PDB file of C-alpha atoms in Angstrom:
ATOM      1  CA  MET A   1     -11.810 -94.662 -95.013  1.00 43.00           C
ATOM      2  CA  SER A   2     -11.718 -97.093 -91.924  1.00 42.00           C
ATOM      3  CA  GLU A   3     -10.313 -96.227 -88.424  1.00 43.00           C
ATOM      4  CA  HIS A   4      -7.765 -99.055 -89.686  1.00 42.00           C
ATOM      5  CA  SER A   5      -6.516 -96.935 -92.602  1.00 43.00           C
ATOM      6  CA  VAL A   6      -6.411 -94.035 -90.190  1.00 40.00           C
ATOM      7  CA  LYS A   7      -4.216 -95.769 -87.839  1.00 41.00           C
ATOM      8  CA  ASN A   8      -2.076 -97.089 -90.911  1.00 42.00           C
ATOM      9  CA  ARG A   9      -1.103 -93.225 -91.603  1.00 43.00           C
ATOM     10  CA  PHE A  10       1.067 -92.940 -88.375  1.00 37.00           C
ATOM     11  CA  ASN A  11       3.511 -94.925 -90.362  1.00 38.00           C
ATOM     12  CA  ARG A  12       3.326 -92.655 -93.418  1.00 38.00           C
ATOM     13  CA  ARG A  13       3.547 -89.064 -92.339  1.00 39.00           C
ATOM     14  CA  SER A  14       4.816 -87.083 -89.793  1.00 37.00           C
ATOM     15  CA  ALA A  15       3.560 -84.081 -87.945  1.00 36.00           C
ATOM     16  CA  LEU A  16       5.169 -80.643 -87.064  1.00 35.00           C
ATOM     17  CA  GLY A  17       5.408 -79.806 -83.214  1.00 37.00           C
ATOM     18  CA  ILE A  18       3.744 -77.286 -80.971  1.00 35.00           C
ATOM     19  CA  GLY A  19       6.572 -74.625 -81.754  1.00 38.00           C
ATOM     20  CA  ALA A  20       5.217 -74.635 -85.398  1.00 38.00           C
ATOM     21  CA  MET A  21       1.597 -74.363 -83.874  1.00 38.00           C
ATOM     22  CA  ALA A  22       2.568 -71.155 -82.089  1.00 38.00           C
ATOM     23  CA  ALA A  23       4.501 -70.076 -85.251  1.00 37.00           C
ATOM     24  CA  THR A  24       1.259 -70.263 -86.983  1.00 37.00           C
ATOM     25  CA  ALA A  25      -0.903 -68.653 -84.473  1.00 37.00           C
ATOM     26  CA  SER A  26       1.656 -65.420 -84.723  1.00 35.00           C
ATOM     27  CA  VAL A  27       1.272 -64.887 -88.205  1.00 36.00           C
ATOM     28  CA  VAL A  28      -2.374 -65.142 -88.788  1.00 37.00           C
ATOM     29  CA  GLY A  29      -3.515 -62.706 -91.505  1.00 38.00           C
ATOM     30  CA  ALA A  30       0.228 -62.094 -92.788  1.00 37.00           C
ATOM     31  CA  LEU A  31      -0.041 -64.297 -95.976  1.00 39.00           C
ATOM     32  CA  PRO A  32      -0.405 -62.321 -99.165  1.00 39.00           C
ATOM     33  CA  ALA A  33      -3.660 -62.433-101.058  1.00 39.00           C
ATOM     34  CA  ASP A  34      -2.258 -64.831-103.713  1.00 41.00           C
ATOM     35  CA  ALA A  35      -0.753 -67.349-101.312  1.00 43.00           C
ATOM     36  CA  SER A  36      -1.854 -70.876-101.541  1.00 50.00           C
ATOM     37  CA  SER A  37      -2.023 -73.803 -98.885  1.00 51.00           C
ATOM     38  CA  PRO A  38      -0.381 -76.921 -99.206  1.00 58.00           C
ATOM     39  CA  THR A  39      -1.842 -79.695-100.959  1.00 62.00           C
ATOM     40  CA  PRO A  40      -3.322 -82.533 -98.373  1.00 58.00           C
ATOM     41  CA  PRO A  41      -1.447 -85.817 -98.462  1.00 61.00           C
ATOM     42  CA  ASP A  42      -2.925 -88.644-100.437  1.00 59.00           C
ATOM     43  CA  ASP A  43      -3.746 -90.361 -96.983  1.00 71.00           C
ATOM     44  CA  SER A  44      -5.813 -87.350 -95.604  1.00 85.00           C
ATOM     45  CA  VAL A  45      -9.387 -88.152 -94.731  1.00 93.00           C
ATOM     46  CA  ASP A  46     -12.145 -86.856 -97.014  1.00 96.00           C
ATOM     47  CA  PRO A  47     -14.875 -84.583 -95.673  1.00 97.00           C
ATOM     48  CA  ALA A  48     -17.705 -87.030 -96.291  1.00 97.00           C
ATOM     49  CA  THR A  49     -15.587 -90.083 -94.836  1.00 97.00           C
ATOM     50  CA  ALA A  50     -14.749 -87.687 -91.576  1.00 98.00           C
ATOM     51  CA  TRP A  51     -18.288 -86.582 -91.031  1.00 98.00           C
ATOM     52  CA  LYS A  52     -19.642 -90.042 -91.210  1.00 98.00           C
ATOM     53  CA  MET A  53     -16.796 -91.213 -88.719  1.00 98.00           C
ATOM     54  CA  LEU A  54     -17.981 -88.202 -86.612  1.00 98.00           C
ATOM     55  CA  THR A  55     -21.542 -89.063 -86.558  1.00 98.00           C
ATOM     56  CA  GLU A  56     -21.162 -92.837 -86.071  1.00 98.00           C
ATOM     57  CA  GLY A  57     -19.034 -92.213 -82.940  1.00 98.00           C
ATOM     58  CA  ASN A  58     -21.973 -89.465 -82.029  1.00 98.00           C
ATOM     59  CA  ALA A  59     -24.640 -92.442 -82.416  1.00 98.00           C
ATOM     60  CA  ARG A  60     -22.759 -94.116 -80.075  1.00 98.00           C
ATOM     61  CA  PHE A  61     -22.364 -91.900 -77.445  1.00 98.00           C
ATOM     62  CA  VAL A  62     -26.209 -91.263 -77.736  1.00 98.00           C
ATOM     63  CA  THR A  63     -27.353 -94.568 -77.107  1.00 98.00           C
ATOM     64  CA  GLY A  64     -24.499 -95.353 -74.355  1.00 98.00           C
ATOM     65  CA  GLU A  65     -22.513 -97.617 -76.530  1.00 97.00           C
ATOM     66  CA  GLN A  66     -19.153 -95.800 -76.460  1.00 97.00           C
ATOM     67  CA  ARG A  67     -16.189 -97.968 -77.552  1.00 96.00           C
ATOM     68  CA  HIS A  68     -13.959 -94.899 -75.910  1.00 96.00           C
ATOM     69  CA  PRO A  69     -11.177 -95.719 -78.495  1.00 96.00           C
ATOM     70  CA  HIS A  70      -7.636 -94.913 -78.803  1.00 96.00           C
ATOM     71  CA  GLU A  71      -6.785 -94.734 -75.071  1.00 94.00           C
ATOM     72  CA  GLN A  72      -4.585 -97.845 -74.670  1.00 96.00           C
ATOM     73  CA  LEU A  73      -0.924 -97.577 -73.812  1.00 96.00           C
ATOM     74  CA  GLU A  74      -0.136 -99.202 -77.067  1.00 95.00           C
ATOM     75  CA  TRP A  75      -1.921 -96.166 -79.009  1.00 95.00           C
ATOM     76  CA  ARG A  76      -0.594 -93.544 -77.021  1.00 96.00           C
ATOM     77  CA  GLU A  77       2.946 -94.400 -77.662  1.00 96.00           C
ATOM     78  CA  LYS A  78       2.323 -93.868 -81.423  1.00 93.00           C
ATOM     79  CA  LEU A  79       1.409 -90.301 -80.796  1.00 96.00           C
ATOM     80  CA  VAL A  80       4.785 -89.590 -78.963  1.00 95.00           C
ATOM     81  CA  ASP A  81       6.273 -88.349 -82.065  1.00 93.00           C
ATOM     82  CA  GLU A  82       3.259 -87.532 -84.374  1.00 93.00           C
ATOM     83  CA  GLN A  83      -0.272 -87.070 -84.662  1.00 95.00           C
ATOM     84  CA  HIS A  84      -2.883 -87.574 -87.505  1.00 94.00           C
ATOM     85  CA  PRO A  85      -6.484 -85.951 -86.509  1.00 97.00           C
ATOM     86  CA  PHE A  86      -8.955 -86.705 -88.942  1.00 98.00           C
ATOM     87  CA  ALA A  87     -10.938 -83.880 -88.513  1.00 98.00           C
ATOM     88  CA  CYS A  88     -10.836 -80.330 -86.416  1.00 98.00           C
ATOM     89  CA  VAL A  89     -13.560 -79.603 -84.069  1.00 98.00           C
ATOM     90  CA  LEU A  90     -13.767 -75.737 -82.977  1.00 98.00           C
ATOM     91  CA  GLY A  91     -16.256 -76.009 -80.097  1.00 98.00           C
ATOM     92  CA  CYS A  92     -17.505 -74.065 -77.233  1.00 98.00           C
ATOM     93  CA  ALA A  93     -15.412 -74.335 -73.903  1.00 97.00           C
ATOM     94  CA  ASP A  94     -18.324 -75.487 -71.979  1.00 97.00           C
ATOM     95  CA  SER A  95     -17.192 -78.343 -69.742  1.00 97.00           C
ATOM     96  CA  ARG A  96     -20.744 -80.238 -70.930  1.00 97.00           C
ATOM     97  CA  VAL A  97     -19.297 -80.586 -74.756  1.00 98.00           C
ATOM     98  CA  SER A  98     -16.192 -82.294 -74.834  1.00 98.00           C
ATOM     99  CA  PRO A  99     -15.828 -83.329 -78.394  1.00 98.00           C
ATOM    100  CA  GLU A 100     -13.849 -86.238 -77.917  1.00 98.00           C
ATOM    101  CA  LEU A 101     -16.371 -87.839 -75.678  1.00 98.00           C
ATOM    102  CA  VAL A 102     -19.521 -86.411 -77.708  1.00 98.00           C
ATOM    103  CA  PHE A 103     -18.093 -88.059 -81.009  1.00 98.00           C
ATOM    104  CA  ASP A 104     -16.887 -91.067 -79.077  1.00 98.00           C
ATOM    105  CA  HIS A 105     -13.207 -90.610 -80.358  1.00 98.00           C
ATOM    106  CA  GLY A 106      -9.917 -90.778 -78.699  1.00 97.00           C
ATOM    107  CA  LEU A 107      -6.299 -89.259 -78.535  1.00 97.00           C
ATOM    108  CA  GLY A 108      -4.946 -88.425 -81.650  1.00 97.00           C
ATOM    109  CA  ASP A 109      -8.476 -88.629 -83.535  1.00 97.00           C
ATOM    110  CA  LEU A 110      -9.469 -84.948 -83.183  1.00 98.00           C
ATOM    111  CA  PHE A 111      -7.704 -81.581 -83.363  1.00 98.00           C
ATOM    112  CA  THR A 112      -9.756 -79.821 -80.728  1.00 98.00           C
ATOM    113  CA  VAL A 113      -9.796 -75.884 -80.274  1.00 98.00           C
ATOM    114  CA  ARG A 114     -12.311 -74.645 -77.696  1.00 98.00           C
ATOM    115  CA  SER A 115     -13.291 -71.181 -76.886  1.00 97.00           C
ATOM    116  CA  ALA A 116     -16.386 -69.790 -75.015  1.00 97.00           C
ATOM    117  CA  GLY A 117     -19.334 -69.220 -78.012  1.00 97.00           C
ATOM    118  CA  GLU A 118     -16.730 -70.515 -80.202  1.00 98.00           C
ATOM    119  CA  VAL A 119     -15.499 -66.860 -80.625  1.00 97.00           C
ATOM    120  CA  LEU A 120     -12.544 -66.284 -82.880  1.00 96.00           C
ATOM    121  CA  ASP A 121      -9.165 -64.635 -81.914  1.00 95.00           C
ATOM    122  CA  ASP A 122      -5.934 -65.109 -83.736  1.00 96.00           C
ATOM    123  CA  SER A 123      -4.863 -67.933 -81.449  1.00 97.00           C
ATOM    124  CA  VAL A 124      -7.842 -69.717 -82.161  1.00 98.00           C
ATOM    125  CA  LEU A 125      -7.832 -68.863 -85.874  1.00 98.00           C
ATOM    126  CA  GLY A 126      -4.335 -69.870 -85.953  1.00 98.00           C
ATOM    127  CA  SER A 127      -4.824 -73.235 -84.569  1.00 98.00           C
ATOM    128  CA  VAL A 128      -7.479 -74.399 -86.924  1.00 98.00           C
ATOM    129  CA  GLU A 129      -5.102 -73.298 -89.831  1.00 98.00           C
ATOM    130  CA  TYR A 130      -2.470 -75.434 -88.165  1.00 97.00           C
ATOM    131  CA  ALA A 131      -4.776 -78.361 -88.512  1.00 97.00           C
ATOM    132  CA  VAL A 132      -5.515 -77.904 -91.934  1.00 97.00           C
ATOM    133  CA  GLU A 133      -2.100 -76.526 -93.215  1.00 95.00           C
ATOM    134  CA  HIS A 134       0.160 -78.706 -91.500  1.00 95.00           C
ATOM    135  CA  LEU A 135      -1.989 -81.682 -90.309  1.00 96.00           C
ATOM    136  CA  GLY A 136      -3.769 -82.353 -93.360  1.00 95.00           C
ATOM    137  CA  VAL A 137      -7.115 -81.991 -91.815  1.00 97.00           C
ATOM    138  CA  ARG A 138     -10.005 -81.605 -94.579  1.00 97.00           C
ATOM    139  CA  LEU A 139     -13.173 -81.227 -92.302  1.00 98.00           C
ATOM    140  CA  VAL A 140     -13.348 -78.300 -89.681  1.00 98.00           C
ATOM    141  CA  VAL A 141     -16.506 -78.540 -87.498  1.00 98.00           C
ATOM    142  CA  VAL A 142     -17.688 -75.427 -85.817  1.00 98.00           C
ATOM    143  CA  LEU A 143     -19.658 -76.953 -82.796  1.00 98.00           C
ATOM    144  CA  GLY A 144     -22.311 -74.853 -81.056  1.00 98.00           C
ATOM    145  CA  HIS A 145     -24.553 -76.314 -78.331  1.00 98.00           C
ATOM    146  CA  GLU A 146     -27.885 -75.874 -76.548  1.00 97.00           C
ATOM    147  CA  SER A 147     -28.191 -73.428 -73.790  1.00 96.00           C
ATOM    148  CA  CYS A 148     -24.932 -71.786 -74.619  1.00 97.00           C
ATOM    149  CA  GLY A 149     -24.033 -69.638 -71.561  1.00 96.00           C
ATOM    150  CA  ALA A 150     -21.649 -67.307 -73.797  1.00 97.00           C
ATOM    151  CA  VAL A 151     -24.363 -66.704 -76.224  1.00 97.00           C
ATOM    152  CA  SER A 152     -26.954 -66.014 -73.670  1.00 96.00           C
ATOM    153  CA  ALA A 153     -24.880 -63.559 -71.899  1.00 96.00           C
ATOM    154  CA  ALA A 154     -24.533 -61.800 -75.388  1.00 96.00           C
ATOM    155  CA  ARG A 155     -28.440 -61.749 -75.812  1.00 96.00           C
ATOM    156  CA  ASP A 156     -28.651 -60.205 -72.165  1.00 94.00           C
ATOM    157  CA  PHE A 157     -25.924 -57.422 -73.066  1.00 94.00           C
ATOM    158  CA  VAL A 158     -27.905 -56.522 -76.092  1.00 94.00           C
ATOM    159  CA  ARG A 159     -31.034 -56.177 -74.085  1.00 92.00           C
ATOM    160  CA  GLY A 160     -29.274 -54.159 -71.497  1.00 91.00           C
ATOM    161  CA  LYS A 161     -29.701 -56.645 -68.867  1.00 89.00           C
ATOM    162  CA  GLY A 162     -26.374 -57.595 -68.286  1.00 79.00           C
ATOM    163  CA  GLU A 163     -22.994 -55.658 -67.459  1.00 83.00           C
ATOM    164  CA  PHE A 164     -19.837 -57.505 -68.052  1.00 89.00           C
ATOM    165  CA  ALA A 165     -16.296 -56.596 -67.252  1.00 90.00           C
ATOM    166  CA  GLY A 166     -12.516 -57.539 -68.560  1.00 93.00           C
ATOM    167  CA  GLY A 167     -12.114 -60.462 -70.979  1.00 93.00           C
ATOM    168  CA  VAL A 168     -15.788 -61.400 -70.612  1.00 93.00           C
ATOM    169  CA  SER A 169     -16.912 -58.258 -71.946  1.00 94.00           C
ATOM    170  CA  THR A 170     -14.716 -58.651 -75.113  1.00 93.00           C
ATOM    171  CA  LEU A 171     -16.184 -62.117 -75.653  1.00 94.00           C
ATOM    172  CA  VAL A 172     -19.621 -61.063 -75.159  1.00 95.00           C
ATOM    173  CA  ARG A 173     -19.188 -58.309 -77.617  1.00 95.00           C
ATOM    174  CA  SER A 174     -17.863 -60.630 -80.152  1.00 96.00           C
ATOM    175  CA  ILE A 175     -21.252 -62.596 -80.304  1.00 97.00           C
ATOM    176  CA  GLU A 176     -23.583 -59.311 -80.313  1.00 96.00           C
ATOM    177  CA  ALA A 177     -23.545 -59.222 -83.944  1.00 97.00           C
ATOM    178  CA  THR A 178     -24.976 -62.845 -83.960  1.00 97.00           C
ATOM    179  CA  VAL A 179     -27.745 -61.746 -81.643  1.00 97.00           C
ATOM    180  CA  LEU A 180     -28.545 -58.610 -83.570  1.00 97.00           C
ATOM    181  CA  ALA A 181     -28.955 -60.608 -86.880  1.00 97.00           C
ATOM    182  CA  THR A 182     -31.192 -63.339 -85.187  1.00 97.00           C
ATOM    183  CA  PRO A 183     -34.839 -62.511 -86.149  1.00 96.00           C
ATOM    184  CA  PRO A 184     -36.985 -61.991 -83.142  1.00 93.00           C
ATOM    185  CA  GLU A 185     -38.790 -64.933 -81.774  1.00 92.00           C
ATOM    186  CA  ALA A 186     -41.975 -64.954 -78.783  1.00 93.00           C
ATOM    187  CA  ASP A 187     -40.550 -68.182 -77.499  1.00 96.00           C
ATOM    188  CA  GLU A 188     -37.342 -67.336 -75.557  1.00 95.00           C
ATOM    189  CA  ALA A 189     -35.837 -70.889 -75.773  1.00 95.00           C
ATOM    190  CA  LYS A 190     -36.265 -71.159 -79.620  1.00 96.00           C
ATOM    191  CA  PHE A 191     -34.905 -67.588 -79.949  1.00 97.00           C
ATOM    192  CA  LEU A 192     -31.721 -68.600 -77.905  1.00 97.00           C
ATOM    193  CA  ALA A 193     -31.349 -71.794 -79.895  1.00 97.00           C
ATOM    194  CA  ALA A 194     -31.662 -69.714 -83.246  1.00 97.00           C
ATOM    195  CA  CYS A 195     -29.025 -67.472 -81.709  1.00 98.00           C
ATOM    196  CA  VAL A 196     -26.666 -70.423 -80.795  1.00 98.00           C
ATOM    197  CA  ASP A 197     -26.969 -71.957 -84.536  1.00 98.00           C
ATOM    198  CA  ASN A 198     -26.425 -68.803 -86.136  1.00 98.00           C
ATOM    199  CA  GLN A 199     -23.066 -68.287 -84.062  1.00 98.00           C
ATOM    200  CA  ALA A 200     -21.816 -71.429 -85.323  1.00 98.00           C
ATOM    201  CA  ARG A 201     -22.663 -70.284 -88.938  1.00 98.00           C
ATOM    202  CA  ARG A 202     -21.189 -66.944 -88.338  1.00 98.00           C
ATOM    203  CA  VAL A 203     -18.020 -68.291 -87.286  1.00 98.00           C
ATOM    204  CA  VAL A 204     -17.757 -70.554 -90.137  1.00 98.00           C
ATOM    205  CA  ASP A 205     -17.856 -67.615 -92.264  1.00 97.00           C
ATOM    206  CA  GLN A 206     -15.518 -65.639 -90.064  1.00 97.00           C
ATOM    207  CA  LEU A 207     -12.938 -68.255 -90.689  1.00 98.00           C
ATOM    208  CA  LYS A 208     -13.412 -68.411 -94.593  1.00 96.00           C
ATOM    209  CA  GLU A 209     -13.298 -64.121 -94.178  1.00 97.00           C
ATOM    210  CA  ARG A 210     -10.384 -63.930 -92.147  1.00 96.00           C
ATOM    211  CA  SER A 211      -7.952 -66.571 -93.177  1.00 97.00           C
ATOM    212  CA  VAL A 212      -6.506 -66.838 -96.846  1.00 96.00           C
ATOM    213  CA  VAL A 213      -5.374 -70.438 -95.806  1.00 96.00           C
ATOM    214  CA  LEU A 214      -8.636 -71.627 -95.118  1.00 97.00           C
ATOM    215  CA  ARG A 215     -10.120 -70.027 -98.143  1.00 95.00           C
ATOM    216  CA  GLU A 216      -7.638 -71.481-100.351  1.00 95.00           C
ATOM    217  CA  ALA A 217      -8.046 -74.901 -98.956  1.00 95.00           C
ATOM    218  CA  ALA A 218     -11.728 -74.896 -99.260  1.00 94.00           C
ATOM    219  CA  ALA A 219     -11.680 -73.450-102.738  1.00 92.00           C
ATOM    220  CA  LYS A 220      -8.652 -75.921-104.064  1.00 90.00           C
ATOM    221  CA  HIS A 221      -8.133 -78.794-101.606  1.00 84.00           C
ATOM    222  CA  ASP A 222     -11.610 -80.025-100.828  1.00 92.00           C
ATOM    223  CA  VAL A 223     -11.328 -78.916 -97.421  1.00 96.00           C
ATOM    224  CA  GLU A 224     -15.037 -78.396 -95.588  1.00 97.00           C
ATOM    225  CA  ILE A 225     -15.940 -75.979 -92.846  1.00 98.00           C
ATOM    226  CA  VAL A 226     -19.439 -76.771 -91.594  1.00 98.00           C
ATOM    227  CA  PRO A 227     -21.560 -75.756 -88.827  1.00 98.00           C
ATOM    228  CA  ALA A 228     -23.062 -77.975 -86.085  1.00 98.00           C
ATOM    229  CA  SER A 229     -24.724 -77.835 -83.011  1.00 98.00           C
ATOM    230  CA  TYR A 230     -24.939 -80.410 -79.875  1.00 98.00           C
ATOM    231  CA  ASN A 231     -28.252 -81.206 -77.906  1.00 98.00           C
ATOM    232  CA  LEU A 232     -27.846 -81.382 -74.382  1.00 98.00           C
ATOM    233  CA  HIS A 233     -30.954 -83.000 -73.761  1.00 97.00           C
ATOM    234  CA  THR A 234     -30.636 -85.694 -76.693  1.00 98.00           C
ATOM    235  CA  PHE A 235     -26.987 -86.059 -76.927  1.00 98.00           C
ATOM    236  CA  ALA A 236     -27.219 -85.747 -80.655  1.00 98.00           C
ATOM    237  CA  VAL A 237     -24.947 -83.514 -82.731  1.00 98.00           C
ATOM    238  CA  ALA A 238     -26.916 -82.238 -85.948  1.00 98.00           C
ATOM    239  CA  ARG A 239     -25.186 -80.560 -88.929  1.00 98.00           C
ATOM    240  CA  LEU A 240     -26.463 -77.237 -89.904  1.00 97.00           C
ATOM    241  CA  ASP A 241     -26.048 -76.306 -93.415  1.00 76.00           C
TER     242      ASP A 241
END
């Protein structure tokens, strides 16, 4: 589906507001085991097309040929009453990895959810569910990145080299299992890179394990949840599966 086709969807489908998103987040895990997610609308962007749109945008970003789409006043006015993102990106909160910039897309194109190390809590999970269940998104990308500070902190914690308090401690412990499950590597940079990639993969698995909505969507409605990683040196995003 072309970007022109994506624009046309604004005249055919409306979205729920922020209140619905908050309600979704508050009932994560409350659905019965046999609950089924709504069928995506006919004009939703399929996963393969959505990934192609992301990679084409990233290619422009890598070469410095960004188009900075969907920032114009006319486009912003169309977004006042509705939104139709073609993909959901669950990424790290790191300031160097803004999905709209990395993928060279604009307002209303991506439903972006961010937390350090892509760590899940009920609000993050509910936000992803909202994108799939209420906005018809059929591609969810869990985006890790090179030299992730949250993963580095978890590595240090596992090795007894770091002490963390408050919410940061909770964050680090959420990534601990990824570090422990990653095979040892003599090269420290390679080990950290492997942990980063494995954290993205693990979060993909967690999304499916913890959410009936996402499992149903993946099984019945051609929704894909995929891991990916961003390279700070090359500026490129690579799919990991």
